[in-house]
Coordinates of C-alpha atoms in Angstrom, one line a residue:
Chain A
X83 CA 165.9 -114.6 71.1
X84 CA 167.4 -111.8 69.0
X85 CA 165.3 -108.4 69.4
X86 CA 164.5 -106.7 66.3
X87 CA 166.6 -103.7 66.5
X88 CA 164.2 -100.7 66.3
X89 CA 162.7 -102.0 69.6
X90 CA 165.9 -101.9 71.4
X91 CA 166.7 -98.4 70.1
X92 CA 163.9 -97.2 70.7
X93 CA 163.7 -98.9 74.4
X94 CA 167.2 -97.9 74.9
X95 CA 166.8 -93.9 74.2
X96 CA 163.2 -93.5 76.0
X97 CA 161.1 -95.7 77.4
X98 CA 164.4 -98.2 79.4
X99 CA 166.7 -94.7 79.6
X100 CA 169.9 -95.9 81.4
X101 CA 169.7 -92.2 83.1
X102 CA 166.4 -91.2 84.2
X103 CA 164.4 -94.3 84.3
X104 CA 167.6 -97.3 85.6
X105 CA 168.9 -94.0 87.2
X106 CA 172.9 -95.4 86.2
X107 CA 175.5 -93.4 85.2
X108 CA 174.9 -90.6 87.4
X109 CA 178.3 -88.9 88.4
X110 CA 179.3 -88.1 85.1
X111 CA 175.9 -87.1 83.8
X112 CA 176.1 -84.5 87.0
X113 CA 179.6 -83.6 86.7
X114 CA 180.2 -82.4 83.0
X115 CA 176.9 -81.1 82.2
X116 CA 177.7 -77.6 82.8
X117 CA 178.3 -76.8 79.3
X118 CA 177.1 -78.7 76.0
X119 CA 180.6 -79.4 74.3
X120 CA 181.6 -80.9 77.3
X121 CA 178.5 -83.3 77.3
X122 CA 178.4 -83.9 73.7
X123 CA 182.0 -85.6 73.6
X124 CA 181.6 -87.3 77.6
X125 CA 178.2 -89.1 75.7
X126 CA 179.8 -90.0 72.6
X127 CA 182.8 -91.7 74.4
X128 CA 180.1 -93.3 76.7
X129 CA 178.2 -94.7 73.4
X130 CA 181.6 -95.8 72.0
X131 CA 182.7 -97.4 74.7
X132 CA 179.6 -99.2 75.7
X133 CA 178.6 -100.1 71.9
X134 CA 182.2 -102.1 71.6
X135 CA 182.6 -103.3 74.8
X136 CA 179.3 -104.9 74.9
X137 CA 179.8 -106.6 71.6
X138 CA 183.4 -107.7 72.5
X139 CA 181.7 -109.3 75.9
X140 CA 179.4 -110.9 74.0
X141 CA 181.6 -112.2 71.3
X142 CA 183.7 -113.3 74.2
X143 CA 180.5 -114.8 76.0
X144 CA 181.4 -118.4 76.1
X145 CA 184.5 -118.4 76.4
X146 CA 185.1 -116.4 79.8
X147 CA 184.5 -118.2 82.7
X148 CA 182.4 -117.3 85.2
X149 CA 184.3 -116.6 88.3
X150 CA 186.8 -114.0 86.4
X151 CA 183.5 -112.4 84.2
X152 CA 184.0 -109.2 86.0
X153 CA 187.7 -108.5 86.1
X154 CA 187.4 -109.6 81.7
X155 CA 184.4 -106.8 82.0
X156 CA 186.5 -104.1 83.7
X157 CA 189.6 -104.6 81.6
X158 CA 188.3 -105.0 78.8
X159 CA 186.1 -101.4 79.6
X160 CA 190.0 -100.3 80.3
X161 CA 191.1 -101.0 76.8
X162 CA 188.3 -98.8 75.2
X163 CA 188.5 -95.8 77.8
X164 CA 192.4 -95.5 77.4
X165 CA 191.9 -96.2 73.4
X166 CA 189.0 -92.4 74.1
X167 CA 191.3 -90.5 76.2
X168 CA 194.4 -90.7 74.4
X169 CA 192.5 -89.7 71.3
X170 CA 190.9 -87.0 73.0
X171 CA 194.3 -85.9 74.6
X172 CA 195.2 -85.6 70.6
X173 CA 192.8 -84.3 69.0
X174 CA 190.5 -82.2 71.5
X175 CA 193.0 -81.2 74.2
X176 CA 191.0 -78.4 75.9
X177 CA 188.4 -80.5 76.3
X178 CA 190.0 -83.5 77.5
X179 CA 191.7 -81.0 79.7
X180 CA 187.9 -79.3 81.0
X181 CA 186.5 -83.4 81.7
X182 CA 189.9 -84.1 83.7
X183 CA 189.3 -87.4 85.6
X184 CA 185.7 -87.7 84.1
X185 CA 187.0 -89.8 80.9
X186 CA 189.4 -92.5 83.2
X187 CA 185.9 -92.5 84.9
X188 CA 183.6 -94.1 82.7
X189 CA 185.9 -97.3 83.2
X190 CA 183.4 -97.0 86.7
X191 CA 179.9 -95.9 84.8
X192 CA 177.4 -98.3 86.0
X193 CA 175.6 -98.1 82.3
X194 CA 178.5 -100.1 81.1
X195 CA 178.9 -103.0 83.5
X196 CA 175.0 -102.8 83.6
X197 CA 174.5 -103.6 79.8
X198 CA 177.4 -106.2 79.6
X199 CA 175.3 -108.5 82.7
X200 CA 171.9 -108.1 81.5
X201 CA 172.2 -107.8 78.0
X202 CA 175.9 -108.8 76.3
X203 CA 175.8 -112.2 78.5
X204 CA 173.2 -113.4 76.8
X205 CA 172.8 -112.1 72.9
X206 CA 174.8 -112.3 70.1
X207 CA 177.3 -109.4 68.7
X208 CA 175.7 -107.4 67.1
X209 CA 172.4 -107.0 69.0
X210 CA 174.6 -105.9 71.6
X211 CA 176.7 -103.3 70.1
X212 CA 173.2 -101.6 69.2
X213 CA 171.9 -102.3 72.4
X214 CA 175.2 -100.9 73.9
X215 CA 175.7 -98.2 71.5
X216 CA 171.7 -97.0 72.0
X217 CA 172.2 -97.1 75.8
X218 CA 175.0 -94.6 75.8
X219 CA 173.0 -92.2 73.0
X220 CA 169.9 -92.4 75.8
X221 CA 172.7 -91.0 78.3
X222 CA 174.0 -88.7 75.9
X223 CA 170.2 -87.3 75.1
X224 CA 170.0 -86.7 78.7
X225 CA 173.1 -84.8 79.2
X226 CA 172.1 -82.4 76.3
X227 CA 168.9 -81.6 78.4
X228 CA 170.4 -80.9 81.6
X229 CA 173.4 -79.3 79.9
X230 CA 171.5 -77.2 77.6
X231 CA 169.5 -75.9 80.7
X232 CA 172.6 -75.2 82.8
X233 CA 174.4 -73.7 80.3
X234 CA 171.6 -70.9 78.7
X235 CA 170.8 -70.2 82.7
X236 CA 174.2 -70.3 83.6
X237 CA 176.6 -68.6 81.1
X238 CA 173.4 -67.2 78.3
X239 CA 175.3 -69.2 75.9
X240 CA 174.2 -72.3 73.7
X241 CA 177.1 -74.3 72.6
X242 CA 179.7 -71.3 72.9
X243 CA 176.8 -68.9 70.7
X244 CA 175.2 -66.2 72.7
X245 CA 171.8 -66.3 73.1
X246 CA 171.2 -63.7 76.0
X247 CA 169.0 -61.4 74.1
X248 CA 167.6 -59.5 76.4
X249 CA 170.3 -58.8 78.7
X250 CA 169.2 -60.9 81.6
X251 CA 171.3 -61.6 84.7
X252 CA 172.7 -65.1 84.6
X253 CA 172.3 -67.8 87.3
X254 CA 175.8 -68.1 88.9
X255 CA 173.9 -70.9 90.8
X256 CA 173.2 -72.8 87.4
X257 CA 176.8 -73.9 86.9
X258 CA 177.2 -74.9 90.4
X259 CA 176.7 -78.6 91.9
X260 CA 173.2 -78.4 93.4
X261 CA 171.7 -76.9 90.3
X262 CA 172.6 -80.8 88.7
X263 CA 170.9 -82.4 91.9
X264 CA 167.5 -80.1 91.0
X265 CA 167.2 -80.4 87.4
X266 CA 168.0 -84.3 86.9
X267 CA 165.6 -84.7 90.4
X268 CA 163.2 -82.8 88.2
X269 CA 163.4 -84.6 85.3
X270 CA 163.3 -88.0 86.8
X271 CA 160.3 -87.3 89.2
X272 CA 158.7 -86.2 86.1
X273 CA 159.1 -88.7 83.8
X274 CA 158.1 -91.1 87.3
X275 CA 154.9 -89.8 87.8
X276 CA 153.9 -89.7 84.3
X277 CA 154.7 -93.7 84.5
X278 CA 153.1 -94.1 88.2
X279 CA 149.6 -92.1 85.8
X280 CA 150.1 -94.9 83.1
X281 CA 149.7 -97.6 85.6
X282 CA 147.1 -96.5 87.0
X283 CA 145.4 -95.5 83.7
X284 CA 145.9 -99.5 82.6
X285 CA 144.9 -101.1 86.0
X286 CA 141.6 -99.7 86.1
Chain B
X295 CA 200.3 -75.6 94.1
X296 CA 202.0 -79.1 95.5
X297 CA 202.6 -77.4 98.8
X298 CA 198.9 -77.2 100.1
X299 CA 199.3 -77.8 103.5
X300 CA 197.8 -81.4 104.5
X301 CA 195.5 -80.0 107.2
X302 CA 194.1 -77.8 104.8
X303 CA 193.6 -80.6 102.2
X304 CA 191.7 -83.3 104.9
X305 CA 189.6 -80.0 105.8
X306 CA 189.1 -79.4 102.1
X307 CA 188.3 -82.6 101.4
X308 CA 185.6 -83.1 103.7
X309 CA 183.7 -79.9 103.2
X310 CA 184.6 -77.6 100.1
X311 CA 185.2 -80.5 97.6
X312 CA 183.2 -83.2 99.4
X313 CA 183.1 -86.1 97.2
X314 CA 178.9 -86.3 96.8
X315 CA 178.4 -83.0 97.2
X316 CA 181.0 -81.2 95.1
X317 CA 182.6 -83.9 92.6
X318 CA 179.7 -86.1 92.0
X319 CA 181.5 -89.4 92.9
X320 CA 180.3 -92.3 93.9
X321 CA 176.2 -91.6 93.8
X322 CA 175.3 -95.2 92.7
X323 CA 175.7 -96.7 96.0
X324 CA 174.7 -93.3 97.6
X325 CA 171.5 -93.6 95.9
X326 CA 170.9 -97.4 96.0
X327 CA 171.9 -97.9 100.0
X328 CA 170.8 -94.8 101.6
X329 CA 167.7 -96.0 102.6
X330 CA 168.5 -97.3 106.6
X331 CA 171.0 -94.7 108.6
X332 CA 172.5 -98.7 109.9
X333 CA 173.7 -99.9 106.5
X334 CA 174.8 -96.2 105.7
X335 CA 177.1 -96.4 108.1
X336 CA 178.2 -99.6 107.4
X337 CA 179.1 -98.6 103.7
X338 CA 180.6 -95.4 104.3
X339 CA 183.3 -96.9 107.5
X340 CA 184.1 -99.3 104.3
X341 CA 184.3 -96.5 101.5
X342 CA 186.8 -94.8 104.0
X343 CA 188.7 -97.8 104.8
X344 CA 189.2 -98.7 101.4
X345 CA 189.8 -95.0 100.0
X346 CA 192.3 -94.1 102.7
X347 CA 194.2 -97.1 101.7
X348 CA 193.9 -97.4 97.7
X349 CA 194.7 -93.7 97.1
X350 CA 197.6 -94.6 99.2
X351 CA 199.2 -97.2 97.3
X352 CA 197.9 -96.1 94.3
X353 CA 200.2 -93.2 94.7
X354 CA 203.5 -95.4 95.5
X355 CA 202.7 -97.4 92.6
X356 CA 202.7 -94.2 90.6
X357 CA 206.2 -92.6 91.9
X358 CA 207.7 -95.9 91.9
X359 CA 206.4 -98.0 89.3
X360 CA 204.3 -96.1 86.5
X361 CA 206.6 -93.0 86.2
X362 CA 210.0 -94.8 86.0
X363 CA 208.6 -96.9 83.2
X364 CA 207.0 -94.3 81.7
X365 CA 203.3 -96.6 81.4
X366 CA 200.9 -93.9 82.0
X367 CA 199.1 -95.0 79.5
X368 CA 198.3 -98.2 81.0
X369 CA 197.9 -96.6 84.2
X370 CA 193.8 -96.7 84.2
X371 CA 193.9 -100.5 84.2
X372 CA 196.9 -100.6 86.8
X373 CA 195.0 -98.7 89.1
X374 CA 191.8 -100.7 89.0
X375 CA 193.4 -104.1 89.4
X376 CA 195.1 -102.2 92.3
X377 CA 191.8 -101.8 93.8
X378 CA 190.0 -105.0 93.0
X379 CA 193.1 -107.0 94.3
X380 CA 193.2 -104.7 97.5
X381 CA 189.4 -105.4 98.2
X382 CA 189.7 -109.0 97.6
X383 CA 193.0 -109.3 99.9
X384 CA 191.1 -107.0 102.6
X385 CA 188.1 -108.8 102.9
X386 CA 189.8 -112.3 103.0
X387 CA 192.2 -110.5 106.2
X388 CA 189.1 -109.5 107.7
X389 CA 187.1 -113.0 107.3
X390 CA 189.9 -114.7 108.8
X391 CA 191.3 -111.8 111.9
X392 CA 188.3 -109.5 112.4
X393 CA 185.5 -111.7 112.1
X394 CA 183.1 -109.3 114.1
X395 CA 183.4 -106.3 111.2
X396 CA 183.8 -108.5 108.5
X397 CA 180.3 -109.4 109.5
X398 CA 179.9 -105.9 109.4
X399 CA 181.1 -104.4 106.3
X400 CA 181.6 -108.1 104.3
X401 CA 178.7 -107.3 102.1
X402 CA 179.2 -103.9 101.2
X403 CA 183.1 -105.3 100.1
X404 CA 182.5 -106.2 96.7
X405 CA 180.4 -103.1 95.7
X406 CA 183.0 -100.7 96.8
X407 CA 185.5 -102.1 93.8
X408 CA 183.0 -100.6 91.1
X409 CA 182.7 -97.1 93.1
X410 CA 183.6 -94.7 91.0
X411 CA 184.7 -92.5 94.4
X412 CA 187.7 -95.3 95.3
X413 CA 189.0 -94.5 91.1
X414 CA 188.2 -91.0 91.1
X415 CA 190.3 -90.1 94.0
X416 CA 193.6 -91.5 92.8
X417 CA 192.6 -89.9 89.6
X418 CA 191.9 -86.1 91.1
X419 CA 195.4 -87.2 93.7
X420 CA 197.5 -87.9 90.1
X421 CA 196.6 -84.5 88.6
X422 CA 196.9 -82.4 91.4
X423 CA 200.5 -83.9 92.1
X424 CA 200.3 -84.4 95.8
X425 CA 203.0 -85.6 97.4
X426 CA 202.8 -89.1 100.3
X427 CA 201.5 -87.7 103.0
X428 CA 199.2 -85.1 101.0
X429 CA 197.5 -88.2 99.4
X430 CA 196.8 -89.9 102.3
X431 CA 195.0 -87.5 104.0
X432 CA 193.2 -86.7 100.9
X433 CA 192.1 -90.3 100.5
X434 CA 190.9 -90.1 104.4
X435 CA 189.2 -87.0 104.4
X436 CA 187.6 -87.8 100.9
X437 CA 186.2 -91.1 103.0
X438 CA 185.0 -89.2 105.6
X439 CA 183.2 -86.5 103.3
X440 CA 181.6 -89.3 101.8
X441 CA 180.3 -91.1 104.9
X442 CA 179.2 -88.1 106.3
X443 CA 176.9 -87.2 102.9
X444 CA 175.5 -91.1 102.9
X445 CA 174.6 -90.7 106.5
X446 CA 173.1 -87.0 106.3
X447 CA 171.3 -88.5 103.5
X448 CA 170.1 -91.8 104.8
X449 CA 169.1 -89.4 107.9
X450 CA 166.4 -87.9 106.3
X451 CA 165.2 -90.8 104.3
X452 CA 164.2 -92.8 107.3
X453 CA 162.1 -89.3 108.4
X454 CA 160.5 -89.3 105.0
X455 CA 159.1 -92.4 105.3
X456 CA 156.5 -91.2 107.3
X457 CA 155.8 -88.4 105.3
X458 CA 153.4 -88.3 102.4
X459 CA 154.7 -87.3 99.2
X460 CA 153.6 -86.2 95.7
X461 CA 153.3 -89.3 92.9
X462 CA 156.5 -90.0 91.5
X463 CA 158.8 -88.2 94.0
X464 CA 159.7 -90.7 96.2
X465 CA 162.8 -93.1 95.7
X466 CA 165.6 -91.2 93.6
X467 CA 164.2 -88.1 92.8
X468 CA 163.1 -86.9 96.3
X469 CA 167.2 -88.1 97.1
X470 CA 168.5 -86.0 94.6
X471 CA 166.7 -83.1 95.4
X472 CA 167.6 -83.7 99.4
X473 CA 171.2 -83.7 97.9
X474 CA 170.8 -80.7 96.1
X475 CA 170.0 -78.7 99.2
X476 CA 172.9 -80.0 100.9
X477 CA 175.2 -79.5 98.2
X478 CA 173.5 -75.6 98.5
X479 CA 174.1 -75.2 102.3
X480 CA 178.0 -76.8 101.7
X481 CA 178.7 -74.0 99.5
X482 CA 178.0 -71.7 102.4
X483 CA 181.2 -72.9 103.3
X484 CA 183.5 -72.3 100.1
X485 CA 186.1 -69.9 101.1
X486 CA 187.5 -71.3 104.1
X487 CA 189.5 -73.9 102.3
X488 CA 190.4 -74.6 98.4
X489 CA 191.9 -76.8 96.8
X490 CA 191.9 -77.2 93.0

């Protein structure tokens, strides 16, 4: 029952996002969208380490037995976070500095566990190291959003760049905790309603 | 920075860096089980049970075992087989002494292990170098700012259930939004206590 893989990328990045519409993932998308370097390299250690660990689960599939899956899941998560941090203690260390606890964290995202039971369990390899790998880019497309609004609101910058033309006053409030809450709430009763209009559109 | 007085950190921890409302931890089970004030309750006496404790012997396994062998960087994996093994051996003591709360919190158990409040905790308790006592209180107050967020939050649900609500709101936009406002009104208090 192997997918084609355009359908899972594209159900992976819209119409299934892990984010908005399974609503996983959620501290870290909150916690380091308040500028977009920070987001960009918290999603693409989320896509690596989802894209991997999802094929290595399913590689692994039939041989793990069932009443250890999870501890195999979480450890072998483990591997791949440590194998992200220390790289982005070498090569990026304001960053990995800026994230702080955020990267041991993903060990805890609920994308990851999430795609390893309902999809890496039961599809071969390399299915699931798209389906895995597509997940984490829907995550990462989500944190650009909601980073790219907290950040131009916030500081009047886009990626570092000033944009604050005209001089206006920035939202201190943008860069603070409940400015996450509003925006993702925003964006996920949107993208809900349009769905709710879409059923309703089809039953009648 | 070590020498933050404990009083000030269980004070902190509750209100300026509240878990939820500050850090961001532990929203998946926020979100999910927040719909009865009853099984919030539940959950969140187990999240500070389990927090109180973990952060606690997470932070003698660090002085005593990851430092003088120098295995930070397997320290990620040590501490999450800390907490899966502490869950498992708590809810096997409380199935066989406290059979009353392990009916209680039993169920909630298992979900507390993939909590990413329980890891992030020891994580924020490593960095900021706190010493024993410091990290217990952390871990307990960070428990208790938790409950206290799950319960504020399954408060209002159970109001809203009678309410009528735009298309598309309800379920975990309307809860982040709820959150939001709290998170605004805990900021009225920043100033009294930091910590970071």
């Amino acid at each position: 029952m192997a997918d084609k893989p355009m359908s899972i990328i594209k159900t992976q990045l819209f119409s299934e996002n892990q984010v908005l519409r399974q609503v996983l993932g959620i501290c870290s998308a909150l916690a380091v969208t308040n500028s977009m370097n920070n987001s960009l390299v918290m999603g693409l250690g989320v896509s690596f380490v989802t894209g991997l660990s999802s094929m290595t689960l399913s590689a692994m599939r039939n041989i793990i037995p069932r009443r250890v899956r999870m501890l195999v899941q979480t450890l072998i998560i483990a591997v791949y976070v440590i194998f992200v941090d220390l790289t982005l203690q070498a090569f990026l260390p304001d960053i990995s500095k800026q994230l702080g606890p955020y990267v041991g964290l993903i060990i805890t995202n609920c994308i990851i566990m999430g795609r390893a039971e309902a999809y890496a369990q039961s599809n071969p390899p390399i299915p699931a190291l798209i389906d895995g790998f597509f997940a984490g880019l829907g995550y990462t497309g989500v944190l650009l959003i909601v980073s790219l609004i907290r950040e131009v609101l916030g500081f009047g910058t886009i990626l570092g760049m000033n944009v604050n033309f005209f001089g206006f006053e920035t939202w201190t409030i943008a860069i603070m905790p409940p400015a996450a809450f509003f925006i993702i709430g925003a964006l996920i009763w949107g993208l809900s309603a349009r769905a709710a209009k879409k059923t309703v559109a089809t039953t009648k | 920075m070590p020498q933050i007085s404990p009083i000030v950190i269980f004070f902190a921890s509750i209100i300026t860096s509240n878990m939820i409302l500050s850090n961001f931890l532990g929203m998946c089970s926020y979100l999910s089980i927040s719909s009865e004030y009853k099984t919030a309750t539940g959950l969140g006496m187990a999240v500070t049970l389990v927090l109180t404790l973990t952060t606690f012997i997470n932070w003698a396994i660090y002085h005593f075992v990851i430092v003088p062998l120098e295995i930070q960087y397997l320290s990620y994996i040590i501490y999450i087989m800390v907490i899966a093994a502490f869950v498992q051996i708590l809810e096997m003591a409380m199935d066989r002494y406290t059979p009353d709360l392990y009916a209680k919190l039993g169920i909630f158990l298992p979900l507390i292990t993939v909590n990413c409040a329980i890891l992030g905790v020891t994580l924020f308790m490593v960095i900021r170098q706190y010493g024993a006592l410091q990290s217990l209180v952390y871990g307990l107050g960070s428990g208790l700012g938790w409950w206290l967020a799950i319960n504020m939050l399954a408060a209002i649900r159970e109001k809203l259930k009678k309410a009528k609500l735009p298309p598309g709101i309800s379920g975990p936009a309307i809860s982040f939004i709820i959150t939001g406002i709290m998170a605004m009104a805990f900021i009225g208090f920043s100033g009294i206590f930091t910590i970071q």
